[in-house]
Amino acid sequence: MTETEVTFDRRMLEALICPRTHTGLKYDAERQELISTAANLAYPIRNGIPVMLIDEARTLD
């Protein structure tokens, strides 16, 4: 990781929930995503900021 990269603050997981199911999320550090197993969606993290929009989420395989 370079000095200019922004990392996700894992403490945010305590406050964030899936906007579709209102359930908790899991952090995937390798893919930089927040995973909602209940909704079968992965929300991207861009520049250290979670994008919690259903339209921006990726459907899990």
PDB file of C-alpha atoms in Angstrom:
ATOM      1  CA  MET A   1       0.000   0.000   0.000  1.00  0.00           C
ATOM      2  CA  THR A   2       1.317   3.442  -0.897  1.00  0.00           C
ATOM      3  CA  GLU A   3       1.115   6.520   1.276  1.00  0.00           C
ATOM      4  CA  THR A   4      -1.606   7.988  -0.943  1.00  0.00           C
ATOM      5  CA  GLU A   5      -3.975   5.017  -0.577  1.00  0.00           C
ATOM      6  CA  VAL A   6      -6.875   5.460   1.817  1.00  0.00           C
ATOM      7  CA  THR A   7      -7.868   2.537   4.001  1.00  0.00           C
ATOM      8  CA  PHE A   8     -11.262   1.613   5.388  1.00  0.00           C
ATOM      9  CA  ASP A   9     -11.724   2.200   9.122  1.00  0.00           C
ATOM     10  CA  ARG A  10     -13.058  -1.125  10.433  1.00  0.00           C
ATOM     11  CA  ARG A  11     -14.749   0.664  13.351  1.00  0.00           C
ATOM     12  CA  MET A  12     -17.307   1.901  10.822  1.00  0.00           C
ATOM     13  CA  LEU A  13     -18.668  -1.660  10.591  1.00  0.00           C
ATOM     14  CA  GLU A  14     -20.301  -1.178  13.987  1.00  0.00           C
ATOM     15  CA  ALA A  15     -22.488   1.613  12.600  1.00  0.00           C
ATOM     16  CA  LEU A  16     -23.150   0.424   9.048  1.00  0.00           C
ATOM     17  CA  ILE A  17     -25.979  -1.877   7.990  1.00  0.00           C
ATOM     18  CA  CYS A  18     -27.218  -3.150   4.656  1.00  0.00           C
ATOM     19  CA  PRO A  19     -29.708  -0.635   3.229  1.00  0.00           C
ATOM     20  CA  ARG A  20     -31.825  -3.438   1.746  1.00  0.00           C
ATOM     21  CA  THR A  21     -32.070  -5.890   4.668  1.00  0.00           C
ATOM     22  CA  HIS A  22     -30.995  -3.747   7.637  1.00  0.00           C
ATOM     23  CA  THR A  23     -28.597  -6.491   8.735  1.00  0.00           C
ATOM     24  CA  GLY A  24     -24.895  -6.391   9.576  1.00  0.00           C
ATOM     25  CA  LEU A  25     -22.064  -6.432   7.043  1.00  0.00           C
ATOM     26  CA  LYS A  26     -18.731  -8.237   6.728  1.00  0.00           C
ATOM     27  CA  TYR A  27     -15.561  -6.545   5.489  1.00  0.00           C
ATOM     28  CA  ASP A  28     -13.674  -8.108   2.561  1.00  0.00           C
ATOM     29  CA  ALA A  29     -10.280  -6.402   2.707  1.00  0.00           C
ATOM     30  CA  GLU A  30      -8.938  -8.060  -0.442  1.00  0.00           C
ATOM     31  CA  ARG A  31     -11.795  -6.842  -2.656  1.00  0.00           C
ATOM     32  CA  GLN A  32     -12.445  -3.641  -0.676  1.00  0.00           C
ATOM     33  CA  GLU A  33     -16.140  -4.425  -0.250  1.00  0.00           C
ATOM     34  CA  LEU A  34     -18.715  -4.705   2.492  1.00  0.00           C
ATOM     35  CA  ILE A  35     -20.648  -7.948   2.154  1.00  0.00           C
ATOM     36  CA  SER A  36     -24.307  -8.441   2.983  1.00  0.00           C
ATOM     37  CA  THR A  37     -24.924 -12.176   3.000  1.00  0.00           C
ATOM     38  CA  ALA A  38     -28.634 -11.594   3.705  1.00  0.00           C
ATOM     39  CA  ALA A  39     -29.072  -9.497   0.543  1.00  0.00           C
ATOM     40  CA  ASN A  40     -26.415 -11.380  -1.457  1.00  0.00           C
ATOM     41  CA  LEU A  41     -24.769  -8.035  -2.280  1.00  0.00           C
ATOM     42  CA  ALA A  42     -21.277  -6.537  -2.042  1.00  0.00           C
ATOM     43  CA  TYR A  43     -21.021  -2.777  -1.515  1.00  0.00           C
ATOM     44  CA  PRO A  44     -17.805  -1.193  -2.852  1.00  0.00           C
ATOM     45  CA  ILE A  45     -15.395   0.858  -0.775  1.00  0.00           C
ATOM     46  CA  ARG A  46     -13.905   3.714  -2.791  1.00  0.00           C
ATOM     47  CA  ASN A  47     -11.103   5.862  -1.382  1.00  0.00           C
ATOM     48  CA  GLY A  48     -11.852   4.457   2.067  1.00  0.00           C
ATOM     49  CA  ILE A  49     -15.548   5.412   1.861  1.00  0.00           C
ATOM     50  CA  PRO A  50     -18.251   2.719   1.698  1.00  0.00           C
ATOM     51  CA  VAL A  51     -20.734   3.297  -1.130  1.00  0.00           C
ATOM     52  CA  MET A  52     -23.956   2.102   0.502  1.00  0.00           C
ATOM     53  CA  LEU A  53     -26.200   2.436  -2.546  1.00  0.00           C
ATOM     54  CA  ILE A  54     -28.080  -0.655  -3.701  1.00  0.00           C
ATOM     55  CA  ASP A  55     -27.626   0.429  -7.329  1.00  0.00           C
ATOM     56  CA  GLU A  56     -23.831   0.462  -6.845  1.00  0.00           C
ATOM     57  CA  ALA A  57     -23.689  -2.954  -5.154  1.00  0.00           C
ATOM     58  CA  ARG A  58     -22.441  -6.073  -6.894  1.00  0.00           C
ATOM     59  CA  THR A  59     -24.534  -9.238  -6.748  1.00  0.00           C
ATOM     60  CA  LEU A  60     -22.615 -12.098  -5.173  1.00  0.00           C
ATOM     61  CA  ASP A  61     -22.119 -15.304  -7.164  1.00  0.00           C
TER      62      ASP A  61
END
